[in-house]
Amino acid sequence: MPHHLSLLNARVIYYLVIILDTKLAYVLLKENNALRALEICAQQMTYFSDKKIAFGALLAWYISAKATLPSSGADRCIEICEKAVAICESAKISSINFKILFQELLSRAYLQKNDFDNAKMYCELALQDASANELIFLQMRLYRLRANIMQDSIVHIDDDKKLAVAQSTIRVYEKALTLASRLGLEKHQYAIQKELTAFRAYCQLKRIS
């Protein structure tokens, strides 16, 4: 094999190893090993940044931000995501999918802090972008997140407003459920239906009807 092809193959193999390591970090995160996921992502971000590979760098950054939320708290996650959104919006990168994912994560981080206004704002921004670009799967996730925010905020709302908020929350859950059904995602349908059923039961228990 010519020398230049050997070098090319070596680079391709190395790049694939880096991508697989990044996916491994995601698997570790799903298995609640956030610290190990952060270690791997730190290595991958350095490589992708040096090589100016935007997709790889954003992927590693996103997994790192997700791992930061349970391990280092919401404030650090927010700091990472705000920088990432600015990068996604830059003319050089312009990645709408990652922008939406980081905005979704910002919403979750603010929800963890019980900052419902900011959680709602970032969820709405992400949902606007997802709807404008017809990203149905992300719309489903964001409608579910919006319903979660409304559900968690209901205890802080005046009693005379709770019924209207509860009814709106149910409608948003149903939107998420409709999209999950449209996409044929049974696992997501089950999870959303479970949350909706639990919320209806909560409303009955608290006499919000």
Short mmCIF file of C-alpha atoms in Angstrom, two decimals:
data_model
loop_
_atom_site.label_atom_id
_atom_site.label_comp_id
_atom_site.label_asym_id
_atom_site.label_seq_id
_atom_site.Cartn_x
_atom_site.Cartn_y
_atom_site.Cartn_z
CA MET A 1 0.00 0.00 0.00
CA PRO A 2 1.37 3.46 -0.89
CA HIS A 3 2.65 5.47 2.06
CA HIS A 4 0.11 8.29 1.65
CA LEU A 5 -2.78 5.77 1.73
CA SER A 6 -1.36 4.18 4.87
CA LEU A 7 -1.29 7.59 6.52
CA LEU A 8 -4.84 8.28 5.37
CA ASN A 9 -6.08 4.96 6.74
CA ALA A 10 -4.30 5.61 10.03
CA ARG A 11 -5.96 9.01 10.34
CA VAL A 12 -9.39 7.59 9.51
CA ILE A 13 -8.98 4.80 12.06
CA TYR A 14 -7.80 7.26 14.69
CA TYR A 15 -10.75 9.56 13.98
CA LEU A 16 -13.18 6.63 14.31
CA VAL A 17 -11.59 5.66 17.63
CA ILE A 18 -12.09 9.21 18.90
CA ILE A 19 -15.76 9.17 17.81
CA LEU A 20 -16.29 5.78 19.48
CA ASP A 21 -14.67 7.06 22.67
CA THR A 22 -17.05 10.02 22.59
CA LYS A 23 -20.01 7.64 22.21
CA LEU A 24 -18.57 5.62 25.10
CA ALA A 25 -18.73 8.78 27.21
CA TYR A 26 -22.44 9.03 26.38
CA VAL A 27 -23.00 5.41 27.39
CA LEU A 28 -21.16 6.01 30.67
CA LEU A 29 -23.33 9.05 31.29
CA LYS A 30 -26.47 6.96 30.74
CA GLU A 31 -25.09 4.48 33.27
CA ASN A 32 -24.68 7.30 35.83
CA ASN A 33 -20.89 7.37 35.59
CA ALA A 34 -20.73 11.13 34.98
CA LEU A 35 -17.18 11.67 36.22
CA ARG A 36 -15.70 9.10 33.83
CA ALA A 37 -17.77 10.55 31.00
CA LEU A 38 -16.32 13.99 31.77
CA GLU A 39 -12.77 12.62 31.69
CA ILE A 40 -13.28 11.09 28.25
CA CYS A 41 -15.00 14.20 26.87
CA ALA A 42 -12.18 16.46 28.04
CA GLN A 43 -9.73 14.40 25.98
CA GLN A 44 -12.00 14.34 22.92
CA MET A 45 -12.73 18.07 23.04
CA THR A 46 -9.01 18.80 22.90
CA TYR A 47 -8.57 16.60 19.85
CA PHE A 48 -11.61 17.86 17.94
CA SER A 49 -10.79 21.49 18.73
CA ASP A 50 -7.19 21.10 17.57
CA LYS A 51 -8.36 19.46 14.34
CA LYS A 52 -11.18 22.01 13.90
CA ILE A 53 -13.82 19.27 13.64
CA ALA A 54 -16.94 21.18 14.68
CA PHE A 55 -19.37 18.24 14.92
CA GLY A 56 -17.06 16.20 17.13
CA ALA A 57 -16.24 19.13 19.37
CA LEU A 58 -19.92 20.05 19.85
CA LEU A 59 -20.87 16.43 20.49
CA ALA A 60 -18.17 16.07 23.16
CA TRP A 61 -19.13 19.43 24.63
CA TYR A 62 -22.80 18.45 24.78
CA ILE A 63 -22.09 15.15 26.54
CA SER A 64 -19.77 17.00 28.91
CA ALA A 65 -22.48 19.55 29.72
CA LYS A 66 -25.01 16.76 30.36
CA ALA A 67 -22.52 15.01 32.64
CA THR A 68 -21.82 18.27 34.48
CA LEU A 69 -25.46 18.75 35.51
CA PRO A 70 -25.57 15.79 37.95
CA SER A 71 -21.88 15.93 38.91
CA SER A 72 -21.05 19.64 39.26
CA GLY A 73 -24.46 21.25 39.43
CA ALA A 74 -26.72 23.47 37.38
CA ASP A 75 -24.60 26.63 37.47
CA ARG A 76 -21.60 25.01 35.80
CA CYS A 77 -23.85 23.34 33.23
CA ILE A 78 -25.46 26.71 32.45
CA GLU A 79 -22.05 28.31 31.98
CA ILE A 80 -21.00 25.65 29.47
CA CYS A 81 -24.30 25.71 27.57
CA GLU A 82 -24.42 29.49 27.22
CA LYS A 83 -20.98 29.48 25.60
CA ALA A 84 -21.98 26.56 23.38
CA VAL A 85 -25.15 28.30 22.16
CA ALA A 86 -23.10 31.35 21.17
CA ILE A 87 -20.73 29.12 19.20
CA CYS A 88 -23.62 27.29 17.51
CA GLU A 89 -25.04 30.65 16.42
CA SER A 90 -21.75 31.83 14.91
CA ALA A 91 -21.57 32.06 11.13
CA LYS A 92 -18.58 29.74 11.14
CA ILE A 93 -20.41 26.84 12.83
CA SER A 94 -24.17 27.51 12.43
CA SER A 95 -25.47 24.25 13.93
CA ILE A 96 -29.21 24.48 14.62
CA ASN A 97 -29.47 20.93 16.00
CA PHE A 98 -26.80 21.43 18.64
CA LYS A 99 -28.15 24.91 19.43
CA ILE A 100 -31.53 23.34 20.24
CA LEU A 101 -29.93 20.58 22.33
CA PHE A 102 -27.92 23.09 24.37
CA GLN A 103 -31.01 25.28 24.86
CA GLU A 104 -32.93 22.22 26.03
CA LEU A 105 -30.15 21.46 28.48
CA LEU A 106 -30.17 25.08 29.69
CA SER A 107 -33.89 24.70 30.35
CA ARG A 108 -33.31 21.52 32.35
CA ALA A 109 -30.52 23.16 34.36
CA TYR A 110 -32.74 26.13 35.28
CA LEU A 111 -35.56 23.73 36.13
CA GLN A 112 -33.19 21.97 38.53
CA LYS A 113 -32.67 25.37 40.21
CA ASN A 114 -36.46 25.93 40.35
CA ASP A 115 -35.96 28.97 38.12
CA PHE A 116 -39.13 28.36 36.16
CA ASP A 117 -39.03 31.60 34.16
CA ASN A 118 -35.64 30.88 32.62
CA ALA A 119 -36.47 27.20 32.21
CA LYS A 120 -39.59 28.15 30.26
CA MET A 121 -37.74 30.77 28.21
CA TYR A 122 -35.03 28.40 26.97
CA CYS A 123 -37.55 25.65 26.33
CA GLU A 124 -39.64 28.05 24.22
CA LEU A 125 -36.59 29.26 22.28
CA ALA A 126 -35.59 25.67 21.52
CA LEU A 127 -39.14 24.76 20.56
CA GLN A 128 -39.37 27.71 18.16
CA ASP A 129 -36.19 26.57 16.38
CA ALA A 130 -37.30 22.92 16.33
CA SER A 131 -40.70 23.85 14.89
CA ALA A 132 -39.22 26.22 12.29
CA ASN A 133 -36.91 23.45 11.08
CA GLU A 134 -39.54 20.67 11.33
CA LEU A 135 -37.46 18.63 13.77
CA ILE A 136 -40.33 16.47 15.03
CA PHE A 137 -38.35 14.34 17.48
CA LEU A 138 -36.92 17.41 19.19
CA GLN A 139 -40.37 19.01 19.24
CA MET A 140 -41.68 15.97 21.08
CA ARG A 141 -38.89 16.18 23.67
CA LEU A 142 -39.43 19.89 24.15
CA TYR A 143 -43.20 19.65 24.54
CA ARG A 144 -42.62 17.01 27.20
CA LEU A 145 -40.06 19.28 28.90
CA ARG A 146 -42.46 22.23 28.73
CA ALA A 147 -45.13 20.10 30.43
CA ASN A 148 -42.61 19.07 33.11
CA ILE A 149 -41.82 22.73 33.79
CA MET A 150 -45.49 23.65 34.06
CA GLN A 151 -46.16 20.67 36.30
CA ASP A 152 -43.29 21.49 38.67
CA SER A 153 -44.26 25.17 38.83
CA ILE A 154 -47.91 24.56 39.72
CA VAL A 155 -47.21 24.36 43.46
CA HIS A 156 -45.94 27.96 43.35
CA ILE A 157 -49.03 29.32 41.56
CA ASP A 158 -52.01 31.00 43.24
CA ASP A 159 -54.92 28.64 43.82
CA ASP A 160 -57.27 30.53 41.51
CA LYS A 161 -54.86 30.01 38.59
CA LYS A 162 -54.00 26.36 39.16
CA LEU A 163 -56.89 24.90 37.17
CA ALA A 164 -56.01 26.83 34.02
CA VAL A 165 -52.33 25.86 34.34
CA ALA A 166 -53.24 22.21 34.97
CA GLN A 167 -55.46 22.09 31.89
CA SER A 168 -52.74 23.72 29.78
CA THR A 169 -50.17 21.25 31.14
CA ILE A 170 -52.36 18.31 30.13
CA ARG A 171 -52.74 19.73 26.61
CA VAL A 172 -48.96 20.06 26.28
CA TYR A 173 -48.43 16.47 27.46
CA GLU A 174 -50.99 15.39 24.86
CA LYS A 175 -49.08 17.26 22.13
CA ALA A 176 -45.91 15.41 23.10
CA LEU A 177 -47.85 12.14 23.13
CA THR A 178 -49.27 12.81 19.66
CA LEU A 179 -45.80 13.45 18.22
CA ALA A 180 -44.38 10.32 19.86
CA SER A 181 -47.24 8.30 18.34
CA ARG A 182 -46.69 9.92 14.95
CA LEU A 183 -43.03 8.87 15.05
CA GLY A 184 -43.88 5.38 16.29
CA LEU A 185 -41.74 5.76 19.41
CA GLU A 186 -43.45 3.37 21.81
CA LYS A 187 -40.88 3.82 24.60
CA HIS A 188 -41.41 7.59 24.56
CA GLN A 189 -45.19 7.17 24.32
CA TYR A 190 -45.15 4.98 27.43
CA ALA A 191 -42.96 7.43 29.39
CA ILE A 192 -45.05 10.48 28.45
CA GLN A 193 -48.33 8.67 29.15
CA LYS A 194 -46.99 7.61 32.54
CA GLU A 195 -46.12 11.22 33.41
CA LEU A 196 -49.51 12.44 32.18
CA THR A 197 -51.37 9.80 34.21
CA ALA A 198 -49.35 10.72 37.31
CA PHE A 199 -50.13 14.41 36.80
CA ARG A 200 -53.86 13.74 36.41
CA ALA A 201 -53.76 11.74 39.65
CA TYR A 202 -51.93 14.61 41.37
CA CYS A 203 -54.61 17.06 40.22
CA GLN A 204 -57.36 14.79 41.56
CA LEU A 205 -55.53 14.42 44.88
CA LYS A 206 -55.12 18.19 45.22
CA ARG A 207 -58.66 18.81 43.98
CA ILE A 208 -57.49 20.80 40.98
CA SER A 209 -60.45 20.17 38.69
#
